[in-house]
PDB file of C-alpha atoms and ligand atoms in Angstrom:
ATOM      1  CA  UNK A   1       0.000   0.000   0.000  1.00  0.00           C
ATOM      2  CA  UNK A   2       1.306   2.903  -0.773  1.00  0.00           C
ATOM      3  CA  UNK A   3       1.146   6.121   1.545  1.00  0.00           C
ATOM      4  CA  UNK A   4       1.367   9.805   1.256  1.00  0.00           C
ATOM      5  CA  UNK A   5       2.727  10.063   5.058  1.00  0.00           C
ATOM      6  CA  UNK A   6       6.328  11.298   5.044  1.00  0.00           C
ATOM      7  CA  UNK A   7       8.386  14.533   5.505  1.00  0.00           C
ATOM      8  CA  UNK A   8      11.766  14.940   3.736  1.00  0.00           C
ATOM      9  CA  UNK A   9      14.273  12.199   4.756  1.00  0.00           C
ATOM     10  CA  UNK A  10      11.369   9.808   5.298  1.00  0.00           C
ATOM     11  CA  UNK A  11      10.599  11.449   8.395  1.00  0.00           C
ATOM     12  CA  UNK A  12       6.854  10.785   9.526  1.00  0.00           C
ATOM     13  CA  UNK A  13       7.370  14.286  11.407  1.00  0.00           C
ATOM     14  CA  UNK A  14       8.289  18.100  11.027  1.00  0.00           C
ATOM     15  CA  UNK A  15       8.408  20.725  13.539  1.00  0.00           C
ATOM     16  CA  UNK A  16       8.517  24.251  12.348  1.00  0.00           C
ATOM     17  CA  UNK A  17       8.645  28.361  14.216  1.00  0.00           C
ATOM     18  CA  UNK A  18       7.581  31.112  13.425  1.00  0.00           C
ATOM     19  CA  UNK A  19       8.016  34.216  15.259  1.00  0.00           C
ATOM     20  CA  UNK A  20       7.118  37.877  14.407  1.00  0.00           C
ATOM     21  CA  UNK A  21       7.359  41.368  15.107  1.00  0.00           C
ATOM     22  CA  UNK A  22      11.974  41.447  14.533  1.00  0.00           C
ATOM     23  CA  UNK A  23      12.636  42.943  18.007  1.00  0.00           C
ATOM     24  CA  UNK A  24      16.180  42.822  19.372  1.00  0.00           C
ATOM     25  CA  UNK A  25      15.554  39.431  20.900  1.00  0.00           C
ATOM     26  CA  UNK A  26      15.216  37.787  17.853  1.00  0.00           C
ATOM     27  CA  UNK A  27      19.087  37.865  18.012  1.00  0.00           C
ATOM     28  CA  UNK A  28      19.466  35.897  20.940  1.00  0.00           C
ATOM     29  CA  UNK A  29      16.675  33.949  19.523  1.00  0.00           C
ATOM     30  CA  UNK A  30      18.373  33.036  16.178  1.00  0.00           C
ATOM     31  CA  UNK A  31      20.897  31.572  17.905  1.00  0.00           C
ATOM     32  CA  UNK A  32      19.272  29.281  20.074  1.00  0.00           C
ATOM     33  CA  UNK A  33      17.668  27.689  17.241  1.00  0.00           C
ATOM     34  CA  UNK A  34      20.379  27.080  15.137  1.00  0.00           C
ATOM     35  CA  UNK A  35      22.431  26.177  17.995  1.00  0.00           C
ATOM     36  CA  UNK A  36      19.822  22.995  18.367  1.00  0.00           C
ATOM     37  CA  UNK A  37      19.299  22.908  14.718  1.00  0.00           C
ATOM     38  CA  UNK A  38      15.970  23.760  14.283  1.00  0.00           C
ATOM     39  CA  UNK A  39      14.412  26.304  11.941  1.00  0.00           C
ATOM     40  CA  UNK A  40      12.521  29.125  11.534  1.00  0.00           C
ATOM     41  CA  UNK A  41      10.056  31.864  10.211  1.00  0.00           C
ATOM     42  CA  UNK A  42      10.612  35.557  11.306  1.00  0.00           C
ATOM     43  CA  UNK A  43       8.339  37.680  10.392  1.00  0.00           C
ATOM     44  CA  UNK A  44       9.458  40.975   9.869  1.00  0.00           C
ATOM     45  CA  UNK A  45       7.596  44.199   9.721  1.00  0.00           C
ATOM     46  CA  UNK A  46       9.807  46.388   7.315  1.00  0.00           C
ATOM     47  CA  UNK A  47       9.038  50.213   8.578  1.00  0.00           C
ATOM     48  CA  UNK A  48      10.616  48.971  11.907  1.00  0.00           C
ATOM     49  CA  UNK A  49      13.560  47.222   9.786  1.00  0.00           C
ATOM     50  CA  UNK A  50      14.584  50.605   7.831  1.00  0.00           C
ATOM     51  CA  UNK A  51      14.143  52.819  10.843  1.00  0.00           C
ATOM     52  CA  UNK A  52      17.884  53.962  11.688  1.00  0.00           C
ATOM     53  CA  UNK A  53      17.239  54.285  15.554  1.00  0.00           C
ATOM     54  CA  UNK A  54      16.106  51.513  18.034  1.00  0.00           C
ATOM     55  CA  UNK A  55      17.401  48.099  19.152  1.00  0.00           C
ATOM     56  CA  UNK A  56      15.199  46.641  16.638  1.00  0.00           C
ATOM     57  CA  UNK A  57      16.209  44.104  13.838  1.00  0.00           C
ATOM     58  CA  UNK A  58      17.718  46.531  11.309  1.00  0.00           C
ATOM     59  CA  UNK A  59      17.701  45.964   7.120  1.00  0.00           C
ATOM     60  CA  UNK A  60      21.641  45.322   6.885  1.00  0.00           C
ATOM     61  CA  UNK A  61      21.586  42.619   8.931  1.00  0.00           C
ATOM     62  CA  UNK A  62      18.288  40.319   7.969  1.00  0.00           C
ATOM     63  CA  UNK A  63      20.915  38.572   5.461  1.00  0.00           C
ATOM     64  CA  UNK A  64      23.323  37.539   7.781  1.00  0.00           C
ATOM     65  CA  UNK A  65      21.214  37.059  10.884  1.00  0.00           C
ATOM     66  CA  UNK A  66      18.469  34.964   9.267  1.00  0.00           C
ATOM     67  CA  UNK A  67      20.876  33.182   7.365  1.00  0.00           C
ATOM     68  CA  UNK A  68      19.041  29.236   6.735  1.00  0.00           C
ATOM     69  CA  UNK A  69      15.770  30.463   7.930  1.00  0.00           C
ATOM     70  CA  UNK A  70      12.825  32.255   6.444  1.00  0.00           C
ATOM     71  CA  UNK A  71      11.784  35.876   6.339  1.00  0.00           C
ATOM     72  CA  UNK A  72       8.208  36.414   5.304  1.00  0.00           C
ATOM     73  CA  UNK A  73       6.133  39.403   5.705  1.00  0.00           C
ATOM     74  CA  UNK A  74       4.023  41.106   8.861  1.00  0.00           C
ATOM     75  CA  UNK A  75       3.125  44.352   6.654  1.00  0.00           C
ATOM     76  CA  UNK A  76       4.657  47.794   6.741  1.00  0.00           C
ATOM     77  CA  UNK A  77       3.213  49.241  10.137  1.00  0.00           C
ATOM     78  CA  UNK A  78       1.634  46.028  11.748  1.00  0.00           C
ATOM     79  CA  UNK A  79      -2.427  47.580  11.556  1.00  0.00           C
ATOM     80  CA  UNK A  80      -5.368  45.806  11.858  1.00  0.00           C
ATOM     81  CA  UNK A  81      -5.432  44.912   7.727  1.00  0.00           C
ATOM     82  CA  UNK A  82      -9.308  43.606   8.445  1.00  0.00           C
ATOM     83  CA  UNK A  83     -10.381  47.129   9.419  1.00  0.00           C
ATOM     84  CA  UNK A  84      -8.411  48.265   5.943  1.00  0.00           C
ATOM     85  CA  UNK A  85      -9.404  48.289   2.161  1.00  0.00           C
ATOM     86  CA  UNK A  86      -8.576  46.247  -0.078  1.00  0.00           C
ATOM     87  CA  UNK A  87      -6.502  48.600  -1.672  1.00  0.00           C
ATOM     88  CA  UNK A  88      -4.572  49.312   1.388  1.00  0.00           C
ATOM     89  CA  UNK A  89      -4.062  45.908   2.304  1.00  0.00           C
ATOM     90  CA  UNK A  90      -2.676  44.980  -0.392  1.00  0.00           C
ATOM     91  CA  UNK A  91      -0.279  48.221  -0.371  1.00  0.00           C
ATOM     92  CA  UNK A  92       0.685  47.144   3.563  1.00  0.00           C
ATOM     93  CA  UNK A  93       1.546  43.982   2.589  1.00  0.00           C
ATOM     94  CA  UNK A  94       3.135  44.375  -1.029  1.00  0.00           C
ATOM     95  CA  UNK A  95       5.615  47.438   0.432  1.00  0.00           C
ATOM     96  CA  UNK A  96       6.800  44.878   3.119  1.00  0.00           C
ATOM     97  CA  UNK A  97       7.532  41.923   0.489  1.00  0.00           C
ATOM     98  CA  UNK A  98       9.387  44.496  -1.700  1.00  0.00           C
ATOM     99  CA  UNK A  99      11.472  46.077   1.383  1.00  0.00           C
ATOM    100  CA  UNK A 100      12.368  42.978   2.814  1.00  0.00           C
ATOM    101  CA  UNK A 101      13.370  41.254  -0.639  1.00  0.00           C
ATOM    102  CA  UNK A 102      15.230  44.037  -0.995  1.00  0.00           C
ATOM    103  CA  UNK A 103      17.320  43.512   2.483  1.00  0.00           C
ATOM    104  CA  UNK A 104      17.009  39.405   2.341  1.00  0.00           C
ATOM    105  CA  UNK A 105      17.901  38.811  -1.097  1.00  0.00           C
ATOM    106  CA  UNK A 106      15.401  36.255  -1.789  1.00  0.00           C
ATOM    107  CA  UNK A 107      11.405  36.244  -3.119  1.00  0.00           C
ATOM    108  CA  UNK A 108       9.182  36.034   0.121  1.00  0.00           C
ATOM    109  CA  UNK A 109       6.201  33.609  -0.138  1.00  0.00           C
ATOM    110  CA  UNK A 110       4.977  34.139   3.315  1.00  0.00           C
ATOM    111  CA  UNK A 111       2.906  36.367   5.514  1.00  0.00           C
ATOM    112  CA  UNK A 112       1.758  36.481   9.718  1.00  0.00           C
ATOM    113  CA  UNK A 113      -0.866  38.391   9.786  1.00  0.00           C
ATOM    114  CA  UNK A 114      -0.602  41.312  12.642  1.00  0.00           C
ATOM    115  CA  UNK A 115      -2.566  40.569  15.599  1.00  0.00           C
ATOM    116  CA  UNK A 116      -3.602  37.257  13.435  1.00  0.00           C
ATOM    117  CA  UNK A 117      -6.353  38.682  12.323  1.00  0.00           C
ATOM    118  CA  UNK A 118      -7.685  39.194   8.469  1.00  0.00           C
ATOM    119  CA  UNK A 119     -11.048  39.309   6.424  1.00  0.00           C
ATOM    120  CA  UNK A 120     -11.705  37.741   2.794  1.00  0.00           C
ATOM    121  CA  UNK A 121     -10.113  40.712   1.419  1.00  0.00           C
ATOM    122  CA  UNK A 122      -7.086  39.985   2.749  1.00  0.00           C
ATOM    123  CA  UNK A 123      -7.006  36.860   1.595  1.00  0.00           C
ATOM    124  CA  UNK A 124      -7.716  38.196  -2.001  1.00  0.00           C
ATOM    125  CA  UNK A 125      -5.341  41.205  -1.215  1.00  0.00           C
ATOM    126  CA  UNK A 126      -1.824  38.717   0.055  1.00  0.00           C
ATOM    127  CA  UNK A 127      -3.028  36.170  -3.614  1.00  0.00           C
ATOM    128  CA  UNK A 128      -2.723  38.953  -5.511  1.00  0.00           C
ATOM    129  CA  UNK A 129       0.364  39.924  -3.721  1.00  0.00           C
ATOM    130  CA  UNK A 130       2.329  36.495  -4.736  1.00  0.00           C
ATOM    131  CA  UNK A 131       1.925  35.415  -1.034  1.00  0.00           C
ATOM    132  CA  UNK A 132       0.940  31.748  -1.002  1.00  0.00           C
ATOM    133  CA  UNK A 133       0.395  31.360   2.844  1.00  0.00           C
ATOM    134  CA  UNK A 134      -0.626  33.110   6.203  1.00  0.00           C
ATOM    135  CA  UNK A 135      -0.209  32.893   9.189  1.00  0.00           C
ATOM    136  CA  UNK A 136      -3.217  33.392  12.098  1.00  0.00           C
ATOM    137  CA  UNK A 137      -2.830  33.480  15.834  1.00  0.00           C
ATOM    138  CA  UNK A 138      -5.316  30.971  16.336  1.00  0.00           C
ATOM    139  CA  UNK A 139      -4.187  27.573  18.384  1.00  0.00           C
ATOM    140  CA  UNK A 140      -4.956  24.429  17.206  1.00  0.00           C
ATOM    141  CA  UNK A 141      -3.335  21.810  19.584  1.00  0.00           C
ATOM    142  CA  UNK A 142      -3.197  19.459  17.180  1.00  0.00           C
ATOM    143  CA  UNK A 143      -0.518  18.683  14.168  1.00  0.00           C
ATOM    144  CA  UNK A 144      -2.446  18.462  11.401  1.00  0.00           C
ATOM    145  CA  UNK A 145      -1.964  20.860   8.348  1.00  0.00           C
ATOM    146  CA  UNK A 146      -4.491  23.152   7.409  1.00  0.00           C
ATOM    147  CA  UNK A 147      -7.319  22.523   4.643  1.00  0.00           C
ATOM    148  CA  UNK A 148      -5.905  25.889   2.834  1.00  0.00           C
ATOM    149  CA  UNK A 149      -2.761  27.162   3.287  1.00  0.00           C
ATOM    150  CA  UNK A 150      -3.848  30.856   3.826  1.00  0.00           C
ATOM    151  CA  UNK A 151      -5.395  30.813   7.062  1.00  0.00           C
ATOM    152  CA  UNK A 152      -2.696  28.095   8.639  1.00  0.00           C
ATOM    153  CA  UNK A 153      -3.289  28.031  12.437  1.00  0.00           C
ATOM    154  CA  UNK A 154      -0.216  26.683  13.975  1.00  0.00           C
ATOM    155  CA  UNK A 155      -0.291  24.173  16.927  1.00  0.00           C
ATOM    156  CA  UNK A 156       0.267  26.441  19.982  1.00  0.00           C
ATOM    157  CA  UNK A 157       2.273  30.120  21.362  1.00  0.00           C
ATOM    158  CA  UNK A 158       5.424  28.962  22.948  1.00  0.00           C
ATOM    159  CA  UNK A 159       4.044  29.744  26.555  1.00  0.00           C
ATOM    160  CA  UNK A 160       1.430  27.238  25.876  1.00  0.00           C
ATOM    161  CA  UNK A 161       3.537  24.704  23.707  1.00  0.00           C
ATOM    162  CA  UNK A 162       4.644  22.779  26.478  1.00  0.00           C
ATOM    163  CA  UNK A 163       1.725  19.896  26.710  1.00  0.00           C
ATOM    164  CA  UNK A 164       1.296  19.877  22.737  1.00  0.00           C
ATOM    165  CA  UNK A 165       5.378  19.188  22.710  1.00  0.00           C
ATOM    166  CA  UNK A 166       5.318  16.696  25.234  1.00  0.00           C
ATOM    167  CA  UNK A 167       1.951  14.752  22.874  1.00  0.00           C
ATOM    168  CA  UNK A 168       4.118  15.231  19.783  1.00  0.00           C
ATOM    169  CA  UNK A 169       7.248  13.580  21.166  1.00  0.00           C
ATOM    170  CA  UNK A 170       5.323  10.869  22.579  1.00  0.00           C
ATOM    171  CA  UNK A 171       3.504   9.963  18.982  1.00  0.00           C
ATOM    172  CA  UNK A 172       7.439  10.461  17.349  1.00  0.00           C
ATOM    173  CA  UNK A 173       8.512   7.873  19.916  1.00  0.00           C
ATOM    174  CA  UNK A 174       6.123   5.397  20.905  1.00  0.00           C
ATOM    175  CA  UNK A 175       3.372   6.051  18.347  1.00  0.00           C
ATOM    176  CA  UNK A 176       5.129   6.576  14.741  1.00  0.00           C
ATOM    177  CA  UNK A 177       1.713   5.470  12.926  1.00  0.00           C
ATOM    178  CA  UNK A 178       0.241   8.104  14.215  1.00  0.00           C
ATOM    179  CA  UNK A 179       1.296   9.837  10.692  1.00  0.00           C
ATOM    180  CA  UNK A 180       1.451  13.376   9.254  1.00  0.00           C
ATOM    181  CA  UNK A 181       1.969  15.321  12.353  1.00  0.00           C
ATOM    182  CA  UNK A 182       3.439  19.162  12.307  1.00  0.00           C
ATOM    183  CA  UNK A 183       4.332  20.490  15.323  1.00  0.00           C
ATOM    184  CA  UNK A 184       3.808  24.526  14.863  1.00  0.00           C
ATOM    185  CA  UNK A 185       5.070  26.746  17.549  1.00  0.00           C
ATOM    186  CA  UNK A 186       4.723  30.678  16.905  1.00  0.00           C
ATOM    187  CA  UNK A 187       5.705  34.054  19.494  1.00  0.00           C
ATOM    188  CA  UNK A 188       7.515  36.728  19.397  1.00  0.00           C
ATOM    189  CA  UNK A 189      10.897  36.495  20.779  1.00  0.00           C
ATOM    190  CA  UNK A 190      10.696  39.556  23.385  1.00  0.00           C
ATOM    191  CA  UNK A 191       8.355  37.495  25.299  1.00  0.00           C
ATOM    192  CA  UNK A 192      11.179  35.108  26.353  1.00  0.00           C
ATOM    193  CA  UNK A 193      12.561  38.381  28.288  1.00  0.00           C
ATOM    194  CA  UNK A 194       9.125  38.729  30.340  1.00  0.00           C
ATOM    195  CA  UNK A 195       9.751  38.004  33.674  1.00  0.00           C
ATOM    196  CA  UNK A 196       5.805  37.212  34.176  1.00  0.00           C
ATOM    197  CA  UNK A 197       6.141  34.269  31.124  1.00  0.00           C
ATOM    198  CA  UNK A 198       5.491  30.853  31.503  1.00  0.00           C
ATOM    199  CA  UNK A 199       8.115  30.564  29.089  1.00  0.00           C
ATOM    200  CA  UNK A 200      11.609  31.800  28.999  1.00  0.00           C
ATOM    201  CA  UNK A 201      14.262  31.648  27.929  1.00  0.00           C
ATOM    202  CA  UNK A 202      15.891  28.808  29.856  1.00  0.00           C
ATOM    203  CA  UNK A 203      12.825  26.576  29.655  1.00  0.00           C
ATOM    204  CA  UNK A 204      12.070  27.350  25.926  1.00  0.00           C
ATOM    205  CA  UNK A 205      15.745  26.354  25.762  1.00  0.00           C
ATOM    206  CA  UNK A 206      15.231  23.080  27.172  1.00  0.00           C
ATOM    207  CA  UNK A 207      12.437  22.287  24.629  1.00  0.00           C
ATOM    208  CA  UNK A 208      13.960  22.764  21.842  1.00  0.00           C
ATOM    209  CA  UNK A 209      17.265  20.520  23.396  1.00  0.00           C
ATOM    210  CA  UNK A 210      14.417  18.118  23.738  1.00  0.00           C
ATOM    211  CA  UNK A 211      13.205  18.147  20.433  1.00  0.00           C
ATOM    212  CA  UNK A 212      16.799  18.042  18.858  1.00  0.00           C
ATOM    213  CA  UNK A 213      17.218  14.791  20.726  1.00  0.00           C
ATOM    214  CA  UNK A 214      14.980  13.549  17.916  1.00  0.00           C
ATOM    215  CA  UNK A 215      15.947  14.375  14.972  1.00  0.00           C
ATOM    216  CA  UNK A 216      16.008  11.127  13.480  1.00  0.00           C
ATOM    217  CA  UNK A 217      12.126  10.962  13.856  1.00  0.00           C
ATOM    218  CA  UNK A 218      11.167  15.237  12.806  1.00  0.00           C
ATOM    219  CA  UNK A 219      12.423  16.883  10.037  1.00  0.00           C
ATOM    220  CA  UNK A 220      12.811  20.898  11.280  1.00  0.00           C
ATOM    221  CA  UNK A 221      12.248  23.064   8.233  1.00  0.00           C
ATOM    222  CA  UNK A 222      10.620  26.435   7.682  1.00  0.00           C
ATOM    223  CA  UNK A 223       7.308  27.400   6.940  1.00  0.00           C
ATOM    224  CA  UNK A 224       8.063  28.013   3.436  1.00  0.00           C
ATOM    225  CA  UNK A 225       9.691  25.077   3.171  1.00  0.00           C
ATOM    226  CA  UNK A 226       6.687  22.595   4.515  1.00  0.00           C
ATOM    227  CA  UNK A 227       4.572  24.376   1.993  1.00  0.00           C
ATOM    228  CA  UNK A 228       6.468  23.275  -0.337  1.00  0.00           C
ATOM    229  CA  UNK A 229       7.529  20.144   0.464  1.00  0.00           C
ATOM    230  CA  UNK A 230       3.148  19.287   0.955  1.00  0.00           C
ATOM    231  CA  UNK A 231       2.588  20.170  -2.644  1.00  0.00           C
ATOM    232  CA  UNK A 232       5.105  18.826  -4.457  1.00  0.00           C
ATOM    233  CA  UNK A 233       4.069  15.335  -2.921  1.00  0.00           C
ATOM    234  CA  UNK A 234       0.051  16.411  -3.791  1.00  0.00           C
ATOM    235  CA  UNK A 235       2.013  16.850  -7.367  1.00  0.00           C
ATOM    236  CA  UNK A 236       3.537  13.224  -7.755  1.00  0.00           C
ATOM    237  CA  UNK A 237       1.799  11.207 -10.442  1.00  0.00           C
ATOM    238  CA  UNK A 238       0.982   7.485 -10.465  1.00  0.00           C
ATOM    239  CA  UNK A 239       0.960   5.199 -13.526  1.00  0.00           C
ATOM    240  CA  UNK A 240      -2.924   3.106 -13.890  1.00  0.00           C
ATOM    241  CA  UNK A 241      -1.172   0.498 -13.565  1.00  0.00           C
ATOM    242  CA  UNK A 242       0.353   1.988  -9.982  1.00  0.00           C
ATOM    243  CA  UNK A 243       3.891   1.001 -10.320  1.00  0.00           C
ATOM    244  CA  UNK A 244       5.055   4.271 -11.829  1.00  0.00           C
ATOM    245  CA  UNK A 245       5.585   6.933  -9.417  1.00  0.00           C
ATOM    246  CA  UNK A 246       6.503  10.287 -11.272  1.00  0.00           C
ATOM    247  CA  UNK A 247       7.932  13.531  -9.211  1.00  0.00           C
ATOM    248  CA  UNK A 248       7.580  16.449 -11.627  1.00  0.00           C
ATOM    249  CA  UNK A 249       9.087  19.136  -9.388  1.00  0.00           C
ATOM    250  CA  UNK A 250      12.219  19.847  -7.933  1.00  0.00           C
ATOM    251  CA  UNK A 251      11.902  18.782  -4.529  1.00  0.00           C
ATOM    252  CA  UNK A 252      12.968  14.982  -3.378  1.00  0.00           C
ATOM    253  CA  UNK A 253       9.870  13.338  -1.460  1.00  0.00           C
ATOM    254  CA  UNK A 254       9.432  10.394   0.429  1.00  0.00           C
ATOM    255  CA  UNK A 255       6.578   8.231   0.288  1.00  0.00           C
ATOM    256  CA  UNK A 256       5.112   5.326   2.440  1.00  0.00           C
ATOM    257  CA  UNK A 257       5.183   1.848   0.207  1.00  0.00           C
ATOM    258  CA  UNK A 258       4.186  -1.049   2.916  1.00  0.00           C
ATOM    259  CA  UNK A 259       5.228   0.953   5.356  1.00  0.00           C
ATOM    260  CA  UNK A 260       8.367   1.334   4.176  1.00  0.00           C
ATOM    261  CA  UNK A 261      10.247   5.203   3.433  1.00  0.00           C
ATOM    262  CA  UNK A 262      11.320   5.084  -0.264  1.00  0.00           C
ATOM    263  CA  UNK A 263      12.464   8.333  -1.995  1.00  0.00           C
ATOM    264  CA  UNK A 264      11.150  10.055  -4.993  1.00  0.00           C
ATOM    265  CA  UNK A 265      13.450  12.462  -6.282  1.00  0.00           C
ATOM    266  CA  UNK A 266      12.915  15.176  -7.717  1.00  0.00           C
ATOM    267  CA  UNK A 267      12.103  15.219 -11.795  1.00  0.00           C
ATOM    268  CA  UNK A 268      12.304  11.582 -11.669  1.00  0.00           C
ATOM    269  CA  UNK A 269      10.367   8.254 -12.132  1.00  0.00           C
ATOM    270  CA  UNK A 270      10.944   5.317  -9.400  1.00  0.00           C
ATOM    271  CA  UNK A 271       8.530   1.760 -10.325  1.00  0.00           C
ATOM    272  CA  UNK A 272       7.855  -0.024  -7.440  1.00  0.00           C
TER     273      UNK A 272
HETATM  274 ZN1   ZN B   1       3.073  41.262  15.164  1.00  0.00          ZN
END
């Protein structure tokens, strides 16, 4: 039988971040992660990123400091785009992509949308801007994917992750059947610095040591990159006959055949 189950490297798990607002922290925070080899989403919000005074995350340095994670946008000024037209939702969030390309040196896919919150014209507005996904603020507690890509409610805020982590490393470990499971973790890195937090710095430190214990079982990638990695296996083709399995894009993917992980790279044909 053959399954649509696994993440790149066969995994049957992936585990993705994505934090917003660039403050300073997101320094300290950058670190951390790829000191445990996880990655990330930062979303940036680019009238903060070319201001010249401030502590805050400036333009010259998103290339260096991000470097192997994902930028994607938060707008220009962060407003409430749902109380916004059209017009000027799409001008909020089409000045951010172009400043930020402009710092990051890559094409930005992705959006968090301030305060999570958006109407159908911002979904129409961030389309016609290029952007394929967005982020919301709304907790799921589960790892499942969402139906469409643009409203893509992650699993829980960091000061809540800690229960969801703990279910997610116990399917990885002792339940690996339990297929298809994201783990999605969003904040904003100046929270670790709150005193009043459930989660700091120290403990948020000991989660992700934790989940880098693991990473034979999750495969940590961006947001981008999940989105990615989900369609190209929606794109493979299959032969009547089902022994032809055809990748037409250029990412690898794995697939389940009797339970097994077998690889189907990219622009190629395996039979099975
Ligand atoms: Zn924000």
């Amino acid at each position: 039988m053959i399954k649509y189950d696994r993440y790149t490297g066969g995994k049957r798990y992936a585990a993705t971040f994505s934090y917003d607002d660039g403050g300073a922290a997101d320094r300290r925070l950058v670190e951390l992660f790829n000191k445990y080899g996880m990655k990330a989403t930062f979303n940036l919000i680019s009238s903060s990123v070319i201001k010249e005074t401030g502590d805050g995350i400036k333009a010259n340095e998103i290339k260096e400091l991000y470097n192997g994670h994902e930028i994607a946008c938060h707008t220009y000024t962060h407003p409430h785009l749902e109380k916004m037209s059209i017009k000027d939702q799409y001008d909020e969030i089409m000045r951010d992509r172009e400043i930020l390309e402009g710092a990051w040196g890559q094409i930005i896919r992705g959006l968090a949308y301030p305060f999570g919150t958006y109407n159908d014209d911002t979904l129409t507005a961030m389309r016609t801007a290029s952007l394929v996904y967005g982020r919301t603020n709304v907790a799921t507690n589960n790892f499942n994917l969402p139906q469409d890509f643009k409203i893509w409610n992650p699993t829980s805020h960091h000061n809540e992750c800690e229960p969801c982590v703990k279910r997610f490393l116990y399917n990885v470990t002792k339940a690996p059947w339990r297929a298809g499971g994201v783990l999605y973790i969003w904040g904003h890195s100046y929270e670790l610095n709150n005193a009043e937090s459930p989660v700091q710095w120290e403990k948020f430190e000991e989660i992700l040591k934790v989940l880098s214990e693991h990473n034979d079982g999750i495969w940590f990638a961006t947001n981008i990159e999940i989105y990615d990695y989900v369609n190209a296996i929606s794109a493979l083709r299959r032969s009547a006959d089902g022994k032809t399995i055809y990748n037409p894009t250029d990412i690898d993917v794995w697939i389940s055949v009797d339970d097994e992980a077998i690889e189907v790279p990219h622009a190629k044909a395996i039979t099975i």
